[in-house]
Coordinates of C-alpha atoms and ligand atoms in Angstrom, one line a residue:
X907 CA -36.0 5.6 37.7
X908 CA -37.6 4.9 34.5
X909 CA -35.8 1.1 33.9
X910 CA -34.8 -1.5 36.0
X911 CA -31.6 -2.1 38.1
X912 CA -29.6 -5.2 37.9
X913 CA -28.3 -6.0 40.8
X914 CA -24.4 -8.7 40.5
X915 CA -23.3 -11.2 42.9
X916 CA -19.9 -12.3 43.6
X917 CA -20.9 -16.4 43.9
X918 CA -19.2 -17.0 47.2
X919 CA -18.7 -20.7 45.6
X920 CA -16.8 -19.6 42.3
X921 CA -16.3 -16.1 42.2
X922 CA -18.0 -15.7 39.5
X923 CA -20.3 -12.8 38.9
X924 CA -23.9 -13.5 38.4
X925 CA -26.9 -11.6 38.1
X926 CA -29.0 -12.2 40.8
X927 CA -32.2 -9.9 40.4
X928 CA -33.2 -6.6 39.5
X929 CA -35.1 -3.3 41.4
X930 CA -37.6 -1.4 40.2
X931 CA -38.2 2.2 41.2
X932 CA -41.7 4.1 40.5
X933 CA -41.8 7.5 41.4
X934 CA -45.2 8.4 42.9
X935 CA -46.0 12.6 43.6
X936 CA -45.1 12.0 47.3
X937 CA -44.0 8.7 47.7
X938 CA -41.8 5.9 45.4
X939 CA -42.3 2.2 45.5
X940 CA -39.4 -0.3 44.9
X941 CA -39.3 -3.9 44.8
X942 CA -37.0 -6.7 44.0
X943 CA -36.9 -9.9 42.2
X944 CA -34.9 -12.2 41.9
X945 CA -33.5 -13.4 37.9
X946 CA -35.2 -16.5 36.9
X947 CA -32.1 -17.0 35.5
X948 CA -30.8 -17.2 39.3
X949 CA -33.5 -19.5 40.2
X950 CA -32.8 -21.8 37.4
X951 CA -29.5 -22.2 38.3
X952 CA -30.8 -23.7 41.6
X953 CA -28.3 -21.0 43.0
X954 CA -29.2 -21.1 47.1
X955 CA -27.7 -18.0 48.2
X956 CA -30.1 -15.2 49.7
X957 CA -29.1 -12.1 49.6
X958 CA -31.2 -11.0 52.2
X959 CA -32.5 -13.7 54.4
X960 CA -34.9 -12.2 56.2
X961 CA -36.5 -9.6 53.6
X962 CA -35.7 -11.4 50.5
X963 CA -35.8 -14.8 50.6
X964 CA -35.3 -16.8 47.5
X965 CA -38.3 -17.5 46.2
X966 CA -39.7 -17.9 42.2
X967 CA -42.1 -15.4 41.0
X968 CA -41.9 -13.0 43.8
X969 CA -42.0 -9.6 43.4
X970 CA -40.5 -8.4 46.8
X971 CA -41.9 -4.9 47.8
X972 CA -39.3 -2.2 49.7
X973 CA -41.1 -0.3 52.5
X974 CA -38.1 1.4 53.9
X975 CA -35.5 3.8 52.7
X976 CA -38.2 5.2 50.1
X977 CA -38.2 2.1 48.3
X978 CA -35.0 1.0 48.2
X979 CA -34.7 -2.7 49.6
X980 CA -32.8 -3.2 52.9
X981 CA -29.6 -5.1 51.5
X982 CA -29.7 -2.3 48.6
X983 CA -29.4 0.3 51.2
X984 CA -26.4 -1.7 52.6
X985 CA -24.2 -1.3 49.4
X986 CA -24.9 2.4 49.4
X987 CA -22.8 5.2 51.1
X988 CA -24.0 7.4 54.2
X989 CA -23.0 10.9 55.1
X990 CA -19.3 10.6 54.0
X991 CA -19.9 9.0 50.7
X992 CA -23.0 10.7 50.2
X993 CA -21.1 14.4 50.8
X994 CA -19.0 13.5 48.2
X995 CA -21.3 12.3 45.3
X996 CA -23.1 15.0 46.0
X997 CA -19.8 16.8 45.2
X998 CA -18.6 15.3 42.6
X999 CA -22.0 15.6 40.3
X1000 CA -23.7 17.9 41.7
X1001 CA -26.4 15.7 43.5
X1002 CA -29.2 18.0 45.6
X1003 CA -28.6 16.7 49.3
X1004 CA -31.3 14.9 50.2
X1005 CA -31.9 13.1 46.5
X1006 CA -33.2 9.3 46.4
X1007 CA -31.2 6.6 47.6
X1008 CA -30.9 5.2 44.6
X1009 CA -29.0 7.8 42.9
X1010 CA -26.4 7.4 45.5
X1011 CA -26.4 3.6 45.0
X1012 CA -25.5 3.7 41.0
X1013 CA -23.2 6.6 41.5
X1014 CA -21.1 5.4 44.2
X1015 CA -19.8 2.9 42.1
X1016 CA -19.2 -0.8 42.1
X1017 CA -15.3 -1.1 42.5
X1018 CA -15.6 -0.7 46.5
X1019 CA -19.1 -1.7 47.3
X1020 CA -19.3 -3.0 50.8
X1021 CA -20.2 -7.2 50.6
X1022 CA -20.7 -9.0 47.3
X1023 CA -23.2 -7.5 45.5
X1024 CA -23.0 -4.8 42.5
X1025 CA -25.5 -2.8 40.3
X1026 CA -25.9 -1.7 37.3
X1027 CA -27.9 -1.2 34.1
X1028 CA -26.8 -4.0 32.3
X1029 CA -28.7 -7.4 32.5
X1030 CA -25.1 -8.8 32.4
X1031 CA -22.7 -8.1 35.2
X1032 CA -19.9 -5.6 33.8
X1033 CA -17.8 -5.0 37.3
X1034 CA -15.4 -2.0 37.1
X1035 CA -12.1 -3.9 38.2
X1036 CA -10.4 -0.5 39.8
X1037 CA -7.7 -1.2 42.0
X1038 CA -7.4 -0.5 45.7
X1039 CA -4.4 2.2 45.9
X1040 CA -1.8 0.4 47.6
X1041 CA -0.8 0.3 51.4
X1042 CA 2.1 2.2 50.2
X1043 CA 0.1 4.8 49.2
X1044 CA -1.2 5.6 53.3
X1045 CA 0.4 8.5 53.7
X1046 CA -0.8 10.5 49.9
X1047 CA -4.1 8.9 50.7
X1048 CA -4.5 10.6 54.4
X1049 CA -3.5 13.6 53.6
X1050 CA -5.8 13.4 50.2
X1051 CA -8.7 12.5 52.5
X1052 CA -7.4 15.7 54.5
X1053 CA -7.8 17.7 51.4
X1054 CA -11.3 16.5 50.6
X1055 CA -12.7 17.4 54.3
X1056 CA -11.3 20.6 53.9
X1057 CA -12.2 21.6 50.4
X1058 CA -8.9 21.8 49.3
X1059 CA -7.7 21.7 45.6
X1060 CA -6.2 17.8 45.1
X1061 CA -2.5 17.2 46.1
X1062 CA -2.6 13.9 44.2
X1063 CA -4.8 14.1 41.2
X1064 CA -5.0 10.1 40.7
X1065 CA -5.9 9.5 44.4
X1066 CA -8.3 12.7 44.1
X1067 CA -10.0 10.8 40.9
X1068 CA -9.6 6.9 42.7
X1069 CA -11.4 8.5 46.4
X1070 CA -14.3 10.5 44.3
X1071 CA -14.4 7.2 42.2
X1072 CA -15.0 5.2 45.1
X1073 CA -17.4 6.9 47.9
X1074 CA -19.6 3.9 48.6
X1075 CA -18.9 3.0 52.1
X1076 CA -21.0 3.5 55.0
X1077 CA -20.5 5.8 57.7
X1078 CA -19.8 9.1 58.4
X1079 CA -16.0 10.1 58.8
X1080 CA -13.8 10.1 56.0
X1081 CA -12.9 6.7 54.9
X1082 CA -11.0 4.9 51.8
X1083 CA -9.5 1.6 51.3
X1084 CA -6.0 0.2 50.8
X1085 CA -4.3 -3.2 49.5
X1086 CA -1.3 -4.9 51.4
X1087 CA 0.0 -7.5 48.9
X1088 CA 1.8 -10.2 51.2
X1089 CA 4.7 -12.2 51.0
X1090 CA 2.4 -14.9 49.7
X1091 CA 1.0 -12.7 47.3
X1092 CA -2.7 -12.9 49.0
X1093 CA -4.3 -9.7 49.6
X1094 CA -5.0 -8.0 52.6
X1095 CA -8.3 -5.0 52.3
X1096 CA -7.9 -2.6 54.9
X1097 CA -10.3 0.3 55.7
X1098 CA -8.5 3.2 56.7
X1099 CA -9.7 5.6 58.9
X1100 CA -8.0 9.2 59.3
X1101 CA -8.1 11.6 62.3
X1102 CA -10.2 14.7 62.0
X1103 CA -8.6 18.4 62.2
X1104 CA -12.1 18.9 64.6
X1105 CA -11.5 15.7 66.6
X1106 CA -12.0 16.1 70.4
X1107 CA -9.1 13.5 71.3
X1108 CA -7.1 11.2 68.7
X1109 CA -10.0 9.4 67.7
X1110 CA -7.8 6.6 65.5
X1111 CA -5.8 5.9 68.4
X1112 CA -9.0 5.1 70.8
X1113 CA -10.9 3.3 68.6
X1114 CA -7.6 1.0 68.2
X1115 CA -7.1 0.5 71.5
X1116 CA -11.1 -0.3 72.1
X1117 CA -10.3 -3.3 69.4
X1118 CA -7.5 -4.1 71.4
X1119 CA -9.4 -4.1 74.5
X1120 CA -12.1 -6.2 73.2
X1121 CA -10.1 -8.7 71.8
X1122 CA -8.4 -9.0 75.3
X1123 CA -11.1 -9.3 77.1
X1124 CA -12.0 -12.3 74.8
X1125 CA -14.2 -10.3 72.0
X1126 CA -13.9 -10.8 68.7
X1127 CA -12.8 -7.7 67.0
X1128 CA -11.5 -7.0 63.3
X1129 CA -7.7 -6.0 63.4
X1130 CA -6.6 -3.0 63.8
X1131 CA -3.4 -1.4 63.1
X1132 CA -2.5 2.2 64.1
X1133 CA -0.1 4.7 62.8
X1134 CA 1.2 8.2 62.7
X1135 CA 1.5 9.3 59.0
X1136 CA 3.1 12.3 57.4
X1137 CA 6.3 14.1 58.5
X1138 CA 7.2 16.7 60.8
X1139 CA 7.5 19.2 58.8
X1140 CA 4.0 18.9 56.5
X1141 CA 1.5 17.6 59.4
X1142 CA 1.4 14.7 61.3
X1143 CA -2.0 12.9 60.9
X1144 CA -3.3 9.8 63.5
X1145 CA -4.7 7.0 60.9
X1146 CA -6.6 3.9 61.9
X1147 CA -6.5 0.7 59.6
X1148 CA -9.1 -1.9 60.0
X1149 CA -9.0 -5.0 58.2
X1150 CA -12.1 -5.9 55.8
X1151 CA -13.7 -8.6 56.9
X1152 CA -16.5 -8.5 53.6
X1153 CA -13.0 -9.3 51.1
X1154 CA -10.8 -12.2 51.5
X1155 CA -8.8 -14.1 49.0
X1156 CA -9.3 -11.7 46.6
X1157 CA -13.5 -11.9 47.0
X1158 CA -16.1 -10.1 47.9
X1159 CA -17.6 -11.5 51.0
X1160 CA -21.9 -11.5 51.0
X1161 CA -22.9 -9.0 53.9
X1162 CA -25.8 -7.9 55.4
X1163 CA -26.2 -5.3 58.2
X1164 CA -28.0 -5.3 61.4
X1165 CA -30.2 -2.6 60.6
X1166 CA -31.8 -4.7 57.5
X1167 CA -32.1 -7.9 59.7
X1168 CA -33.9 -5.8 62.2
X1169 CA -36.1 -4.3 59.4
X1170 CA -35.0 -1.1 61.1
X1171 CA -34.2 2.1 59.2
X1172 CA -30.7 3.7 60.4
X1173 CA -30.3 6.6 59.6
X1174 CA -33.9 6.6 61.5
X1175 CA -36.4 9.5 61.2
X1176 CA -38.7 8.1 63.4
X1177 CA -39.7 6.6 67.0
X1178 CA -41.2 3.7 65.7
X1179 CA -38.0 3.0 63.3
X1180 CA -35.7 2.9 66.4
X1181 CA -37.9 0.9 68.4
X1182 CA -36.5 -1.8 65.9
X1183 CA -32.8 -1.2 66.7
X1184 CA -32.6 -4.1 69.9
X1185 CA -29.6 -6.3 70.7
X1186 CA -31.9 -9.2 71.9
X1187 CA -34.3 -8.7 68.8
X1188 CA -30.8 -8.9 66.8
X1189 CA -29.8 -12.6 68.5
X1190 CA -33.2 -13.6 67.5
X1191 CA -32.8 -12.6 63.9
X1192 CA -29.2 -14.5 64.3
X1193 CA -30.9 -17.6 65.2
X1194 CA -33.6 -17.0 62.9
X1195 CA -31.1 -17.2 59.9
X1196 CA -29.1 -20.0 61.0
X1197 CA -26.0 -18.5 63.1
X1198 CA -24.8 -20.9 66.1
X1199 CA -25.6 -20.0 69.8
X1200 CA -21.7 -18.9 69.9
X1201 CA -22.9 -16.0 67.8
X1202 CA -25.6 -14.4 70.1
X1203 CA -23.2 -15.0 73.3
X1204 CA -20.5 -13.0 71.6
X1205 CA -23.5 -10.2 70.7
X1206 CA -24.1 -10.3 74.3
X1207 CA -20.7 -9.6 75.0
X1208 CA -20.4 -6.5 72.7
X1209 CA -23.7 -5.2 74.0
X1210 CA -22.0 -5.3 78.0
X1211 CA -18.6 -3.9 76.3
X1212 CA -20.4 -1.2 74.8
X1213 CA -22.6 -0.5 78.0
X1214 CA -18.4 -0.7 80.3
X1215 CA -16.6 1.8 77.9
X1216 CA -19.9 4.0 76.8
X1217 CA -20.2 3.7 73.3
X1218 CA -23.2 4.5 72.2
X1219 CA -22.9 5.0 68.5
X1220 CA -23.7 1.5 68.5
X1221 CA -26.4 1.6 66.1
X1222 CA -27.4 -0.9 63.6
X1223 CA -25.4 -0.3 60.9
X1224 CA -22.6 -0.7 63.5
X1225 CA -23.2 -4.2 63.3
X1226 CA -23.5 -7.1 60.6
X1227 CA -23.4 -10.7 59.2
X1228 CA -21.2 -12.3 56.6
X1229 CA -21.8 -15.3 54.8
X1230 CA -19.4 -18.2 55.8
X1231 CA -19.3 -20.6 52.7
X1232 CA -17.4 -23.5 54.1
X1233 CA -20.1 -24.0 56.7
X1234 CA -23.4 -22.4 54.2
X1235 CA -24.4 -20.0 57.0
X1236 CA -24.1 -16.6 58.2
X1237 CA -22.4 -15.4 60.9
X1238 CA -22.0 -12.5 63.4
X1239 CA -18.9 -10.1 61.6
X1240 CA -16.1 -9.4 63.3
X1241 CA -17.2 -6.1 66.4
X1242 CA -16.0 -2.7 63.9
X1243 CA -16.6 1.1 65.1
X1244 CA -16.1 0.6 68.8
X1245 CA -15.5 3.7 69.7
X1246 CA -17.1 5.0 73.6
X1247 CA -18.3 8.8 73.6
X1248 CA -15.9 10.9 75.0
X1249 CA -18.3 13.4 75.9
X1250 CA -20.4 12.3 79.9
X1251 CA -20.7 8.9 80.3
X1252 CA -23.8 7.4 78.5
X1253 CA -26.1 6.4 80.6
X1254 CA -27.7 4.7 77.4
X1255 CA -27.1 2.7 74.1
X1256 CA -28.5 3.0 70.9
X1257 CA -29.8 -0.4 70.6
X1258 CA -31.8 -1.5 73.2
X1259 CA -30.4 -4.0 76.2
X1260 CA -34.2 -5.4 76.9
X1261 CA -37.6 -5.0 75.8
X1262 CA -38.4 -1.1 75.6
X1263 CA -35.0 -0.5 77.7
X1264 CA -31.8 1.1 76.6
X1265 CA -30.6 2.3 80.5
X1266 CA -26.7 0.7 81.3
X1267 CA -27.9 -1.3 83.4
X1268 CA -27.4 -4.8 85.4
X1269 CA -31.1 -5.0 85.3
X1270 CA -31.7 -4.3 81.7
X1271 CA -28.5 -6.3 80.4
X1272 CA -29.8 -9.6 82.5
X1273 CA -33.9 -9.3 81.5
X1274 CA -33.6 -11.1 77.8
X1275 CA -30.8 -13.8 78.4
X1276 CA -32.7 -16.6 77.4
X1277 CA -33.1 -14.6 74.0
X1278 CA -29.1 -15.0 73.8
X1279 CA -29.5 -18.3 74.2
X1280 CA -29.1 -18.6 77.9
X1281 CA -30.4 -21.7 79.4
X1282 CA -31.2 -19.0 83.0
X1283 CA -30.6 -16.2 84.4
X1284 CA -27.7 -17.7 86.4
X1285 CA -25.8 -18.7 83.8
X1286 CA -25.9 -15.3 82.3
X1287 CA -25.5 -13.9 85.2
X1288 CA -22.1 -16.0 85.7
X1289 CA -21.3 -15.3 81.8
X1290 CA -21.4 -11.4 83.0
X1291 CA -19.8 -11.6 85.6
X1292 CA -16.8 -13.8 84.5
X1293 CA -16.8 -11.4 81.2
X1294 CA -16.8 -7.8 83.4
X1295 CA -13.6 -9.0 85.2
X1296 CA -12.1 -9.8 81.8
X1297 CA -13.3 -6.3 80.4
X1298 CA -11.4 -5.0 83.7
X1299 CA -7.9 -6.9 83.4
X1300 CA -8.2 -6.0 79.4
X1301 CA -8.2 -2.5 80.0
X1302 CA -4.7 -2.9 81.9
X1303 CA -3.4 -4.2 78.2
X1304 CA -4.5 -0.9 76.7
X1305 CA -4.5 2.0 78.9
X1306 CA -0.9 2.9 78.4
X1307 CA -1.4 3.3 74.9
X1308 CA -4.2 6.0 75.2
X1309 CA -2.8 9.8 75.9
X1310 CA -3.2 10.6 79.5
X1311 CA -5.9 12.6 79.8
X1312 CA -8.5 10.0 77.9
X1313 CA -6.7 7.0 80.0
X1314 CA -7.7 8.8 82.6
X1315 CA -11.3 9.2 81.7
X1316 CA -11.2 5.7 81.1
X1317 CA -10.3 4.1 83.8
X1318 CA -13.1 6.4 86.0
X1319 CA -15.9 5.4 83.2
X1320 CA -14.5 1.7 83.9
X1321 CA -14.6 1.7 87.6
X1322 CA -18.1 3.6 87.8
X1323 CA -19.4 1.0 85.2
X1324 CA -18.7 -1.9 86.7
X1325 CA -19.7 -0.9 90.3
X1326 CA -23.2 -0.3 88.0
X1327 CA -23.1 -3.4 86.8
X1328 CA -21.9 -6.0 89.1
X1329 CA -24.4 -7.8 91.3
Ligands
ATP1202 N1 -13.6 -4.0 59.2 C1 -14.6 -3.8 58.3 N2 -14.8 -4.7 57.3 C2 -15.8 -4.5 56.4 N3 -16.7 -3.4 56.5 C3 -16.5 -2.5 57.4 C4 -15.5 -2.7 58.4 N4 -15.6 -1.6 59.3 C5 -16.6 -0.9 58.8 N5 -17.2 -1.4 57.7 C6 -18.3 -0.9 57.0 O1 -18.1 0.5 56.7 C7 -19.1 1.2 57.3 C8 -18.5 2.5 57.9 O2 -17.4 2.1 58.8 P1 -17.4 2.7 60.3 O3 -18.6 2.4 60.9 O4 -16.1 2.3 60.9 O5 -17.3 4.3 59.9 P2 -17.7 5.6 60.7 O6 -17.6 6.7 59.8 O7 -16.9 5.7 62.0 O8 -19.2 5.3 61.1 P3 -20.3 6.0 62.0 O9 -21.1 6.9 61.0 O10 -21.1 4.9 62.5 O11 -19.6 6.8 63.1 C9 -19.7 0.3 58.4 O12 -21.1 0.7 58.6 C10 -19.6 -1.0 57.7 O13 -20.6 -1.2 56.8
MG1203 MG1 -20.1 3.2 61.8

């Protein structure tokens, strides 16, 4: 990348966009070297917002080096797609698979980035104000999403255009945003998630009734709605909704992932990168940057939820922080992507429970506590307790929603699982 790239700010204050620093790429014959630095511009301001706390804090004159991602710095890496949006820009303009982050970043395009931030070429901010197609739009936008995983010719040109336009959310099933206008006129961002013509069960329908579950078993979970779109007579597609929880009031909330506060690659290629990805190492780093104790308890609680229902695709982009302005801190996001395997019961997560250990385990989930901010092991071990029968009376709230056979599944994974892990 032969010049700089700016990267924008939506002031969680104002709204206003600001330049907050740019990011330089060097190409080496092996390797690239990135760094960022924040606008002296920024700094003069006296502006107080990092935009990565733990990587990048503010300081003058610093010229942050980027030793992960091949240069690109962690919160970067955040605002760029993965496999979905990636697939697609590589589609789109005929990107080699496998090309530098970076490219990704600029083409994915500002006018859905994930968070607050933006880049671009321009020293000034110049944000693309695209709208969000509109919740009335669901049903053309499923079956356009449809169309796109099955390299089929566009059904809906505009939506074809908006959804190519748009790719720079994470993760790796097909994904796209809509807009609910209230009542009120305030704004509701949802993130809407479409079965797959491969799924193994409907996929939408579990992973709403997981954020169901959580949130009765006292979790705190991003809504969800569910729904059946299409008609009987074209197909009949299972769509998930989740609300955004990085836009409110019409902003773009600041965000940061897990994986960048644990200084952990995800994707990882290596060992020694997902070494890094560990619940109790992430309630650290939520202390670290100023969360409250409430924060690591409810991280706790997802890890033991995750460990009852078996997901484990609860990696560390699977989790993140969002910058509350009314109390200047950042806090734990609402749980999103709770969905447990549906193929044998994990005997593991992704992230490590303890030091070095992954196993489901009573053992493993009760050997850090104090990291959490447990005073002892008893009052974890109560916590645990008390939350397992929660998890158990939550699942009678949800298990007539799931079709039989995964219900069924369910309820065996849930009975095994907590023999496992009560005392
Ligand atoms: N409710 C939400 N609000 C804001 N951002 C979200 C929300 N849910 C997910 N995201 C962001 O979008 C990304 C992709 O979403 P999600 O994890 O649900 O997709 P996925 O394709 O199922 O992911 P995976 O590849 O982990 O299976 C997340 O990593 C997160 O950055
Ligand atoms: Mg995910």
């Amino acid at each position: 990348m032969a010049q700089p790239l700016y990267v924008y700010l939506q002031r969680p204050d104002t709204g206003e966009w600001v330049t907050v620093g740019r990011y330089l790429l060097t190409k080496g014959s092996s390797e690239s070297m990135g760094s960022f630095r924040y606008a002296p511009s920024y700094l003069a301001a006296g502006h107080t917002w990092s935009i990565d706390p733990i990587n990048l804090p503010l300081m003058a004159e610093m010229e942050f080096a980027a030793p992960r991602y091949d240069g690109l710095p962690d919160a970067l890496r955040d605002a760029c797609p993965d496999a979905w949006g990636k697939a697609l820009i590589e589609r789109a303009y005929g990107v080699p698979s496998g090309a530098h982050e970076s490219r990704y970043l600029l083409l994915a395009g500002n006018a859905d980035r994930w968070g607050a931030l933006a880049v671009g070429v321009h020293k000034k901010p110049s944000i693309a104000a695209l709208s969000a197609p509109r919740l009335a739009q669901l049903t053309d936008l499923v079956l356009e999403l449809h169309a796109i995983a099955q390299r089929q010719p566009p059904k809906h040109a505009a939506l074809r255009k908006r959804l190519l336009g748009t790719p720079s959310l994470g993760g790796a099933r097909p994904k796209a945003t809509v807009v609910e206008t209230l009542a009120n006129g305030e704004q509701n961002f949802w993130l809407v998630k479409p079965a797959l013509l491969g799924d193994a069960a409907d996929i939408p329908k579990l992973e709403h009734a997981c954020s169901l579950w959580a949130s009765a078993a006292g979790l705190f979970a991003a809504p969800t709605v569910y729904e059946v779109v299409g008609d009987k007579e074209t197909s009949q597609i299972s769509t998930l909704r989740v609300l955004r929880f990085d836009r409110a009031a019409g902003r773009r909330l600041l965000t940061l992932s897990a994986a960048s506060l644990l200084q952990a690659e995800y994707p990882a290629a290596t060992k020694e990168q997902t070494a890094r990805w560990s619940y109790p190492r992430l309630a650290e780093e939520l202390k670290r940057i100023g969360a409250p104790i409430e924060d690591r308890q409810e991280l706790f609680a997802r890890m033991v939820f995750n460990a009852v229902i078996g997901n484990d695709d609860d990696h560390p982009r699977n989790h993140a922080v969002i910058w509350q302005q009314t109390h200047k801190r950042w806090r734990l996001s609402p749980s999103f992507d709770v969905v447990p395997s549906l193929d044998d019961t994990p005997k593991q997560l992704s992230m490590q429970l303890c030091l070095g250990r992954r196993d489901i385990s009573r053992e493993s989930i009760l050997m850090d506590v104090l990291r959490f901010g447990f005073v002892n092991q008893t009052e974890a071990s109560d916590f645990l307790n008390r939350l397992l029968g929660r998890i158990e009376h939550g699942f009678d709230e949800v298990r007539g929603l799931l079709d039989a056979p995964v219900s069924a599944l369910m309820e065996t994974r849930l009975q095994r699982n907590l023999t496992l892990l009560r005392a």
